[in-house]
Amino acid sequence: MPVTAVVGANWGDEGKGKLCDYLAETADIVIRFQGGKNAGHTIINQYGKFALHLVPCGVCHAHTTNLLGPGVAVDVAALLTELAELRERGAPNPHVLVADRAQVVLPWHVELDRLEEARRGAAKFGSTQSGIAPFYADKYLKVGIQVGELFDAGHLRARLEHTLPRINVLREHLYDAAPLCLDRVVEELLALGAKVREMVVDATALLQAALRDGKHLLLEGQLGALRDPDHGIYPYVTSSSPLAGFATVGAGVPAHAIGRVVATVKAYSSCVGAGPFTTELTGPRGDELRERGGDAGEYGATTGRPRRVGWFDAVATRYGCAVQGATEMAVTLLDVLGYLDELPVCTAYEVDGRRVDDFPATAVLERARPRYETLPGWKCDISGARSFGELPPAAQSYVRAIEAAVGVPVRWVSNGPRREQLIRLT
Ligand code: GDP
């Protein structure tokens, strides 16, 4: 079986968690390959409703190993809290491993994230303040700490003694915050290491062996293609690549092994934080879609922030699927649209009076206006449908219109937040 990646083709919050939870049924290992606890995947299954942040979405299947790959930002305390909650709430056997090459969100990353957002004031990025940007900055400055380094006091001290002076200059002189003490930091990190040690593995060896043994690997992306630092709406992006192609790096599987890329696509658009959002709906119509969206309104699973919402954007989604290398699409949250008489779909942009079909870079995107084609609504509840044929003709046409506009086959339609509300198209 080829390695399968479940990734987002939009701005995130497309319902990847639900799809991963479903597909994990047949997976041996589910792997997060980027990002950290800034993710918010909501899954609803027989054990209840879970907002997972760091833990991969295969965690509710007792047979599944869940791995945080080398590309993940590991907040050890957050990971332990999430696991404890899962156990407490009856998840049968949450089995989570952490790559020894994954790096640790250090105590100052979260604080620097918060302080920097506060310093920027109105120009803030809308960070989830989970420390992700300072974490990746330190990683590429080569001053990050790998999980496998948390077990040796002398080694840790040697790695940190040149790092802390730089952090402390920033803290004291840019942010007016108290300096950190090396001894205390080393002590704190050793304590975290002790707590996570039994979960730490050589992920490369694990995955190579799994591939040799024909095991089924599921790669779980966080956020969506339009948040990719290279291909997304920079600078309104995240700090690691949510593209399936990056899983070769962030998980450590050979590029040729990833044979199936499921691009999760929302039946309408939603976007958290700042940045250009061409099909945004404001006013009462936007408020109504926000309240009706998701499983309980479009509010961030990590932050509770209201999400911006809008009509389906085929230009952005076509691009998102292209950079993801999508082999199939899952169209999610279709049930949400059942209240509408008609459904505008953005099929092209207009920039400076000219039609644009390819998703432009941010500087041009900021001037883009949507061109809509309007499809009829179906005006009924479709959440009970269990086959494509059971959907009303107008809902089927809407899905087919998305498929034609994006140019990727739709293999799944999600018509409710629960695991079983998923239609497989043949
Ligand atoms: P992810 O980050 O891509 O996993 O997405 P989120 O979990 O942040 O957001 C998706 C939201 O929509 C969650 O609240 C899900 O429970 C919910 N959801 C997922 N699929 C569907 C669906 O088909 N219909 C409805 N109504 N809600 C869904």
CSV table of C-alpha atoms in Angstrom, one decimal, residues 29-420:
chain,number,residue,atom,x,y,z
A,29,ILE,CA,1.5,4.4,11.8
A,30,VAL,CA,0.1,7.9,11.7
A,31,ILE,CA,2.8,10.6,11.4
A,32,ARG,CA,2.7,14.3,12.0
A,33,PHE,CA,5.6,15.9,10.0
A,34,GLN,CA,5.5,19.6,10.7
A,35,GLY,CA,4.0,22.3,13.0
A,36,GLY,CA,3.3,21.8,16.6
A,37,LYS,CA,0.5,22.4,19.1
A,38,ASN,CA,-0.7,25.3,17.0
A,39,ALA,CA,-2.7,22.6,15.1
A,40,GLY,CA,-6.3,22.1,16.0
A,41,HIS,CA,-7.9,19.0,14.7
A,42,THR,CA,-11.4,18.2,15.9
A,43,ILE,CA,-12.4,14.6,15.8
A,44,ILE,CA,-15.7,13.1,16.9
A,45,ASN,CA,-16.0,9.3,17.4
A,46,GLN,CA,-17.3,6.8,19.8
A,47,TYR,CA,-15.1,8.1,22.6
A,48,GLY,CA,-16.4,11.6,22.3
A,49,LYS,CA,-15.2,14.9,20.9
A,50,PHE,CA,-11.5,15.7,20.9
A,51,ALA,CA,-9.6,18.8,19.9
A,52,LEU,CA,-6.2,17.4,19.2
A,53,HIS,CA,-3.3,19.8,18.9
A,54,LEU,CA,0.0,17.9,18.9
A,55,VAL,CA,-1.1,14.2,19.0
A,56,PRO,CA,-1.7,12.6,15.6
A,57,CYS,CA,-5.3,11.8,14.8
A,58,GLY,CA,-4.8,8.0,14.7
A,59,VAL,CA,-4.7,8.1,18.5
A,60,CYS,CA,-8.2,6.8,19.0
A,61,HIS,CA,-7.4,3.5,17.3
A,62,ALA,CA,-5.8,1.1,19.7
A,63,HIS,CA,-3.8,-0.6,17.0
A,64,THR,CA,-2.2,2.5,15.6
A,65,THR,CA,1.2,3.9,16.4
A,66,ASN,CA,1.3,7.7,16.3
A,67,LEU,CA,4.6,9.4,15.6
A,68,LEU,CA,5.8,13.0,15.9
A,69,GLY,CA,8.4,13.1,13.2
A,70,PRO,CA,11.6,15.1,13.1
A,71,GLY,CA,9.9,18.1,11.5
A,72,VAL,CA,7.5,18.6,14.4
A,73,ALA,CA,7.8,21.3,17.1
A,74,VAL,CA,7.4,19.2,20.2
A,75,ASP,CA,6.0,21.0,23.3
A,76,VAL,CA,6.7,18.2,25.8
A,77,ALA,CA,4.4,19.6,28.5
A,78,ALA,CA,1.5,20.1,26.1
A,79,LEU,CA,2.0,16.6,24.7
A,80,LEU,CA,1.8,15.0,28.1
A,81,THR,CA,-1.3,17.0,29.0
A,82,GLU,CA,-3.0,16.0,25.8
A,83,LEU,CA,-2.2,12.4,26.3
A,84,ALA,CA,-3.4,12.4,29.9
A,85,GLU,CA,-6.7,13.9,28.8
A,86,LEU,CA,-7.1,11.3,26.1
A,87,ARG,CA,-6.5,8.5,28.6
A,88,GLU,CA,-8.9,10.1,31.1
A,89,ARG,CA,-11.6,10.3,28.5
A,90,GLY,CA,-11.4,6.7,27.5
A,91,ALA,CA,-9.3,6.6,24.3
A,92,PRO,CA,-8.4,2.9,24.6
A,93,ASN,CA,-4.6,2.8,24.1
A,94,PRO,CA,-3.1,6.1,22.9
A,95,HIS,CA,0.3,5.0,21.6
A,96,VAL,CA,2.5,8.0,20.8
A,97,LEU,CA,6.2,8.1,19.9
A,98,VAL,CA,8.5,11.0,19.4
A,99,ALA,CA,11.4,11.1,16.9
A,100,ASP,CA,14.7,11.7,18.7
A,101,ARG,CA,15.6,14.2,16.0
A,102,ALA,CA,12.4,16.2,16.5
A,103,GLN,CA,13.2,19.5,18.3
A,104,VAL,CA,11.7,20.8,21.5
A,105,VAL,CA,9.7,24.0,21.9
A,106,LEU,CA,11.9,25.7,24.5
A,107,PRO,CA,10.6,27.6,27.4
A,108,TRP,CA,11.3,31.0,25.8
A,109,HIS,CA,9.8,30.2,22.4
A,110,VAL,CA,6.2,30.6,23.6
A,111,GLU,CA,7.0,33.8,25.6
A,112,LEU,CA,8.9,35.4,22.7
A,113,ASP,CA,6.0,34.6,20.4
A,114,ARG,CA,3.7,36.4,22.7
A,115,LEU,CA,6.0,39.3,23.3
A,116,GLU,CA,6.7,39.8,19.6
A,117,GLU,CA,3.0,39.8,18.7
A,118,ALA,CA,2.4,42.4,21.5
A,119,ARG,CA,5.3,44.5,20.2
A,120,ARG,CA,3.8,44.5,16.7
A,121,GLY,CA,0.4,45.7,18.0
A,122,ALA,CA,-2.0,46.2,15.1
A,123,ALA,CA,0.5,44.7,12.7
A,124,LYS,CA,0.6,41.4,14.5
A,125,PHE,CA,0.5,38.1,12.5
A,126,GLY,CA,-2.3,36.5,14.4
A,127,SER,CA,0.0,33.9,15.8
A,128,THR,CA,-1.6,31.2,18.0
A,129,GLN,CA,1.3,32.1,20.4
A,130,SER,CA,2.4,28.5,20.7
A,131,GLY,CA,6.0,29.5,20.1
A,132,ILE,CA,6.1,28.1,16.6
A,133,ALA,CA,7.8,31.0,14.8
A,134,PRO,CA,10.6,31.4,17.4
A,135,PHE,CA,11.0,27.6,17.4
A,136,TYR,CA,11.6,27.3,13.7
A,137,ALA,CA,13.8,30.5,13.7
A,138,ASP,CA,16.0,28.8,16.3
A,139,LYS,CA,16.0,25.5,14.4
A,140,TYR,CA,17.3,27.2,11.3
A,141,LEU,CA,19.7,29.3,13.3
A,142,LYS,CA,21.0,25.9,14.4
A,143,VAL,CA,20.5,26.7,18.1
A,144,GLY,CA,17.4,24.4,18.6
A,145,ILE,CA,17.5,21.4,20.9
A,146,GLN,CA,16.6,17.9,19.7
A,147,VAL,CA,14.5,15.7,21.9
A,148,GLY,CA,17.4,13.2,22.0
A,149,GLU,CA,19.6,15.9,23.6
A,150,LEU,CA,17.4,16.2,26.7
A,151,PHE,CA,19.1,13.4,28.6
A,152,ASP,CA,22.6,14.7,29.2
A,153,ALA,CA,23.2,17.7,31.5
A,154,GLY,CA,26.7,18.4,30.3
A,155,HIS,CA,25.7,18.3,26.6
A,156,LEU,CA,22.7,20.5,27.2
A,157,ARG,CA,24.6,23.1,29.1
A,158,ALA,CA,27.3,23.2,26.3
A,159,ARG,CA,24.6,23.7,23.7
A,160,LEU,CA,22.8,26.4,25.6
A,161,GLU,CA,25.5,28.5,27.0
A,162,HIS,CA,26.1,30.3,23.7
A,163,THR,CA,22.4,30.6,23.0
A,164,LEU,CA,21.0,32.1,26.2
A,165,PRO,CA,23.1,35.3,26.0
A,166,ARG,CA,21.5,36.2,22.6
A,167,ILE,CA,18.0,35.3,23.9
A,168,ASN,CA,18.6,37.4,27.1
A,169,VAL,CA,19.7,40.5,25.1
A,170,LEU,CA,16.4,40.2,23.2
A,171,ARG,CA,14.4,39.7,26.4
A,172,GLU,CA,16.0,42.6,28.3
A,173,HIS,CA,16.5,45.2,25.6
A,174,LEU,CA,13.7,44.5,23.1
A,175,TYR,CA,10.9,43.1,25.3
A,176,ASP,CA,11.8,44.4,28.7
A,177,ALA,CA,11.5,40.9,30.1
A,178,ALA,CA,13.7,39.3,32.8
A,179,PRO,CA,16.8,37.3,31.7
A,180,LEU,CA,16.8,33.5,31.9
A,181,CYS,CA,19.2,31.6,34.1
A,182,LEU,CA,21.2,28.8,32.4
A,183,ASP,CA,21.2,26.5,35.4
A,184,ARG,CA,17.4,26.8,35.7
A,185,VAL,CA,16.8,26.2,32.0
A,186,VAL,CA,19.1,23.1,32.0
A,187,GLU,CA,17.2,21.7,35.0
A,188,GLU,CA,13.9,22.4,33.5
A,189,LEU,CA,14.8,20.7,30.2
A,190,LEU,CA,16.3,17.6,31.9
A,191,ALA,CA,13.0,17.3,33.8
A,192,LEU,CA,11.1,17.4,30.6
A,193,GLY,CA,13.4,14.8,29.1
A,194,ALA,CA,12.8,12.4,31.9
A,195,LYS,CA,9.1,12.6,31.4
A,196,VAL,CA,9.2,12.0,27.6
A,197,ARG,CA,12.1,9.5,27.5
A,198,GLU,CA,10.1,6.3,27.1
A,199,MET,CA,8.4,7.7,24.0
A,200,VAL,CA,11.6,8.7,22.2
A,201,VAL,CA,12.6,6.5,19.2
A,202,ASP,CA,14.8,6.5,16.2
A,203,ALA,CA,12.1,7.4,13.8
A,204,THR,CA,14.1,6.8,10.6
A,205,ALA,CA,14.8,3.2,11.6
A,206,LEU,CA,11.2,2.7,12.6
A,207,LEU,CA,9.8,4.0,9.3
A,208,GLN,CA,12.3,2.3,7.1
A,209,ALA,CA,11.5,-1.0,8.8
A,210,ALA,CA,7.7,-0.3,8.5
A,211,LEU,CA,8.1,0.4,4.8
A,212,ARG,CA,10.1,-2.8,4.3
A,213,ASP,CA,7.4,-4.8,6.1
A,214,GLY,CA,4.7,-3.3,3.9
A,215,LYS,CA,3.0,-1.4,6.7
A,216,HIS,CA,0.5,1.3,5.9
A,217,LEU,CA,1.8,4.8,6.8
A,218,LEU,CA,-0.5,7.8,7.0
A,219,LEU,CA,1.0,11.3,6.9
A,220,GLU,CA,-1.1,13.9,8.7
A,221,GLY,CA,-0.6,17.5,7.5
A,222,GLN,CA,-1.4,20.5,9.6
A,223,LEU,CA,-2.9,23.8,8.3
A,224,GLY,CA,-3.2,24.1,4.5
A,225,ALA,CA,-1.2,24.7,1.3
A,226,LEU,CA,-1.9,28.5,1.4
A,227,ARG,CA,0.0,28.7,4.7
A,228,ASP,CA,3.1,27.2,3.2
A,229,PRO,CA,6.1,29.6,3.8
A,230,ASP,CA,7.2,29.3,0.1
A,231,HIS,CA,4.0,28.7,-1.8
A,232,GLY,CA,1.4,30.3,0.5
A,233,ILE,CA,0.3,33.9,1.2
A,234,TYR,CA,3.6,35.0,2.7
A,235,PRO,CA,4.0,36.5,5.3
A,236,TYR,CA,0.6,35.3,6.5
A,237,VAL,CA,1.8,31.8,6.6
A,238,THR,CA,3.0,29.3,9.1
A,239,SER,CA,6.7,28.6,9.8
A,240,SER,CA,6.9,25.0,8.5
A,241,SER,CA,5.7,23.5,5.2
A,242,PRO,CA,2.3,21.8,5.3
A,243,LEU,CA,2.8,20.3,1.9
A,244,ALA,CA,2.8,16.6,1.3
A,245,GLY,CA,6.2,16.9,-0.4
A,246,PHE,CA,7.7,18.2,2.9
A,247,ALA,CA,6.7,14.9,4.6
A,248,THR,CA,9.7,13.4,3.0
A,249,VAL,CA,11.7,15.7,5.2
A,250,GLY,CA,9.5,16.2,8.2
A,251,ALA,CA,8.7,12.5,8.6
A,252,GLY,CA,11.5,10.9,6.8
A,253,VAL,CA,9.9,8.8,4.1
A,254,PRO,CA,11.3,8.5,0.6
A,255,ALA,CA,9.6,10.8,-1.9
A,256,HIS,CA,8.7,8.0,-4.2
A,257,ALA,CA,6.9,6.2,-1.4
A,258,ILE,CA,4.1,8.8,-1.2
A,259,GLY,CA,1.7,7.5,-3.7
A,260,ARG,CA,-1.5,9.0,-2.6
A,261,VAL,CA,-2.2,12.6,-1.6
A,262,VAL,CA,-5.6,13.3,-0.3
A,263,ALA,CA,-6.2,17.1,-0.5
A,264,THR,CA,-8.9,18.1,2.0
A,265,VAL,CA,-11.0,20.9,0.5
A,266,LYS,CA,-13.7,22.8,2.4
A,267,ALA,CA,-17.0,23.2,0.5
A,268,TYR,CA,-16.8,26.9,1.4
A,269,SER,CA,-13.8,29.0,2.6
A,270,SER,CA,-12.5,29.8,6.1
A,271,CYS,CA,-9.3,31.5,7.2
A,272,VAL,CA,-7.9,32.4,10.6
A,273,GLY,CA,-5.9,35.5,11.1
A,274,ALA,CA,-4.7,38.2,8.8
A,275,GLY,CA,-4.0,38.2,5.1
A,276,PRO,CA,-5.8,38.5,1.8
A,277,PHE,CA,-8.9,36.4,1.6
A,278,THR,CA,-10.6,37.1,-1.7
A,279,THR,CA,-14.0,35.5,-1.3
A,280,GLU,CA,-14.5,36.7,2.3
A,281,LEU,CA,-18.1,37.3,3.3
A,282,THR,CA,-18.6,40.0,5.9
A,283,GLY,CA,-21.7,41.3,7.6
A,284,PRO,CA,-24.8,39.2,8.5
A,285,ARG,CA,-24.3,36.7,5.7
A,286,GLY,CA,-20.7,36.0,6.9
A,287,ASP,CA,-21.9,35.8,10.5
A,288,GLU,CA,-24.6,33.3,9.5
A,289,LEU,CA,-22.1,31.0,7.7
A,290,ARG,CA,-19.6,31.3,10.6
A,291,GLU,CA,-22.3,30.3,13.1
A,292,ARG,CA,-23.5,27.4,10.9
A,293,GLY,CA,-20.0,26.2,9.9
A,294,GLY,CA,-17.8,23.5,11.5
A,295,ASP,CA,-19.4,21.3,14.1
A,296,ALA,CA,-20.3,24.2,16.4
A,297,GLY,CA,-19.5,27.4,14.4
A,298,GLU,CA,-16.3,28.4,12.8
A,299,TYR,CA,-14.1,29.1,15.8
A,300,GLY,CA,-10.5,28.1,16.2
A,301,ALA,CA,-9.9,24.7,17.9
A,302,THR,CA,-6.7,26.0,19.5
A,303,THR,CA,-7.5,29.6,20.2
A,304,GLY,CA,-11.3,29.9,20.0
A,305,ARG,CA,-10.9,32.9,17.6
A,306,PRO,CA,-13.7,33.4,15.1
A,307,ARG,CA,-12.6,32.3,11.7
A,308,ARG,CA,-13.2,34.5,8.6
A,309,VAL,CA,-15.5,32.7,6.2
A,310,GLY,CA,-16.3,33.1,2.5
A,311,TRP,CA,-17.5,31.3,-0.6
A,312,PHE,CA,-15.7,28.5,-2.3
A,313,ASP,CA,-12.6,29.7,-4.1
A,314,ALA,CA,-11.7,27.5,-7.0
A,315,VAL,CA,-8.7,29.6,-8.0
A,316,ALA,CA,-7.1,29.2,-4.5
A,317,THR,CA,-8.1,25.5,-4.2
A,318,ARG,CA,-6.8,24.6,-7.7
A,319,TYR,CA,-3.5,26.1,-6.7
A,320,GLY,CA,-3.6,24.5,-3.3
A,321,CYS,CA,-4.2,21.1,-4.9
A,322,ALA,CA,-1.4,21.6,-7.4
A,323,VAL,CA,1.2,22.5,-4.8
A,324,GLN,CA,0.1,19.6,-2.7
A,325,GLY,CA,0.4,17.2,-5.7
A,326,ALA,CA,-3.2,16.0,-4.9
A,327,THR,CA,-4.1,12.6,-6.3
A,328,GLU,CA,-7.7,12.9,-4.9
A,329,MET,CA,-9.9,15.4,-3.1
A,330,ALA,CA,-12.1,15.1,0.0
A,331,VAL,CA,-14.8,17.8,-0.1
A,332,THR,CA,-15.7,18.5,3.5
A,333,LEU,CA,-18.5,20.3,5.4
A,334,LEU,CA,-20.9,20.1,2.5
A,335,ASP,CA,-23.8,19.8,5.0
A,336,VAL,CA,-23.2,23.3,6.3
A,337,LEU,CA,-24.4,24.8,3.0
A,338,GLY,CA,-27.9,23.3,3.1
A,339,TYR,CA,-29.5,26.5,4.2
A,340,LEU,CA,-28.6,28.6,1.1
A,341,ASP,CA,-30.8,29.3,-1.9
A,342,GLU,CA,-27.9,29.7,-4.1
A,343,LEU,CA,-24.1,29.2,-3.9
A,344,PRO,CA,-21.7,31.5,-5.5
A,345,VAL,CA,-18.4,29.8,-6.5
A,346,CYS,CA,-15.4,31.9,-7.3
A,347,THR,CA,-14.1,30.6,-10.7
A,348,ALA,CA,-11.6,33.4,-11.5
A,349,TYR,CA,-10.1,36.6,-10.1
A,350,GLU,CA,-10.1,40.0,-11.5
A,351,VAL,CA,-6.9,42.0,-11.0
A,352,ASP,CA,-6.7,45.6,-12.3
A,353,GLY,CA,-9.6,44.9,-14.6
A,354,ARG,CA,-8.1,41.7,-16.1
A,355,ARG,CA,-9.2,38.1,-15.6
A,356,VAL,CA,-6.7,36.0,-13.7
A,357,ASP,CA,-7.0,32.2,-13.4
A,358,ASP,CA,-3.8,31.4,-11.6
A,359,PHE,CA,-3.5,32.1,-7.9
A,360,PRO,CA,-1.1,35.1,-7.7
A,361,ALA,CA,1.6,36.0,-5.1
A,362,THR,CA,0.5,38.1,-2.1
A,363,ALA,CA,1.3,41.5,-3.5
A,364,VAL,CA,-1.0,41.0,-6.4
A,365,LEU,CA,-3.5,38.8,-4.5
A,366,GLU,CA,-4.2,41.8,-2.3
A,367,ARG,CA,-5.8,43.5,-5.3
A,368,ALA,CA,-7.7,40.5,-6.6
A,369,ARG,CA,-11.5,40.6,-6.7
A,370,PRO,CA,-13.6,37.4,-7.1
A,371,ARG,CA,-15.6,36.5,-10.2
A,372,TYR,CA,-18.5,34.2,-9.3
A,373,GLU,CA,-20.6,31.7,-11.0
A,374,THR,CA,-23.8,30.8,-9.1
A,375,LEU,CA,-25.1,27.3,-8.5
A,376,PRO,CA,-28.5,26.4,-7.0
A,377,GLY,CA,-28.7,25.4,-3.4
A,378,TRP,CA,-30.4,22.1,-2.2
A,379,LYS,CA,-32.2,23.6,0.8
A,380,CYS,CA,-32.3,20.5,3.0
A,381,ASP,CA,-30.3,18.6,5.6
A,382,ILE,CA,-27.9,16.1,3.9
A,383,SER,CA,-26.1,14.9,7.0
A,384,GLY,CA,-27.9,11.5,7.0
A,385,ALA,CA,-26.8,10.6,3.4
A,386,ARG,CA,-24.4,7.6,3.2
A,387,SER,CA,-23.9,7.4,-0.5
A,388,PHE,CA,-23.3,10.0,-3.2
A,389,GLY,CA,-26.5,9.0,-4.9
A,390,GLU,CA,-28.5,9.8,-1.7
A,391,LEU,CA,-27.4,13.5,-2.0
A,392,PRO,CA,-29.9,15.8,-3.6
A,393,PRO,CA,-29.0,16.5,-7.3
A,394,ALA,CA,-28.1,20.1,-6.6
A,395,ALA,CA,-25.5,19.0,-3.9
A,396,GLN,CA,-24.1,16.4,-6.3
A,397,SER,CA,-23.8,19.1,-9.0
A,398,TYR,CA,-22.0,21.4,-6.5
A,399,VAL,CA,-19.4,18.7,-5.8
A,400,ARG,CA,-19.0,17.9,-9.5
A,401,ALA,CA,-18.6,21.7,-10.2
A,402,ILE,CA,-15.8,21.9,-7.6
A,403,GLU,CA,-14.2,18.8,-9.1
A,404,ALA,CA,-14.3,20.3,-12.6
A,405,ALA,CA,-13.0,23.7,-11.5
A,406,VAL,CA,-10.1,22.1,-9.5
A,407,GLY,CA,-9.3,19.3,-11.9
A,408,VAL,CA,-8.7,16.6,-9.2
A,409,PRO,CA,-11.1,13.6,-8.7
A,410,VAL,CA,-13.3,13.9,-5.6
A,411,ARG,CA,-13.0,10.6,-3.7
A,412,TRP,CA,-14.7,11.6,-0.5
A,413,VAL,CA,-17.5,13.9,0.6
A,414,SER,CA,-17.9,14.7,4.3
A,415,ASN,CA,-21.4,15.6,5.3
A,416,GLY,CA,-21.1,16.0,9.1
A,417,PRO,CA,-18.4,16.1,11.8
A,418,ARG,CA,-18.8,12.5,12.9
A,419,ARG,CA,-16.5,9.7,11.7
A,420,GLU,CA,-19.4,7.9,10.0
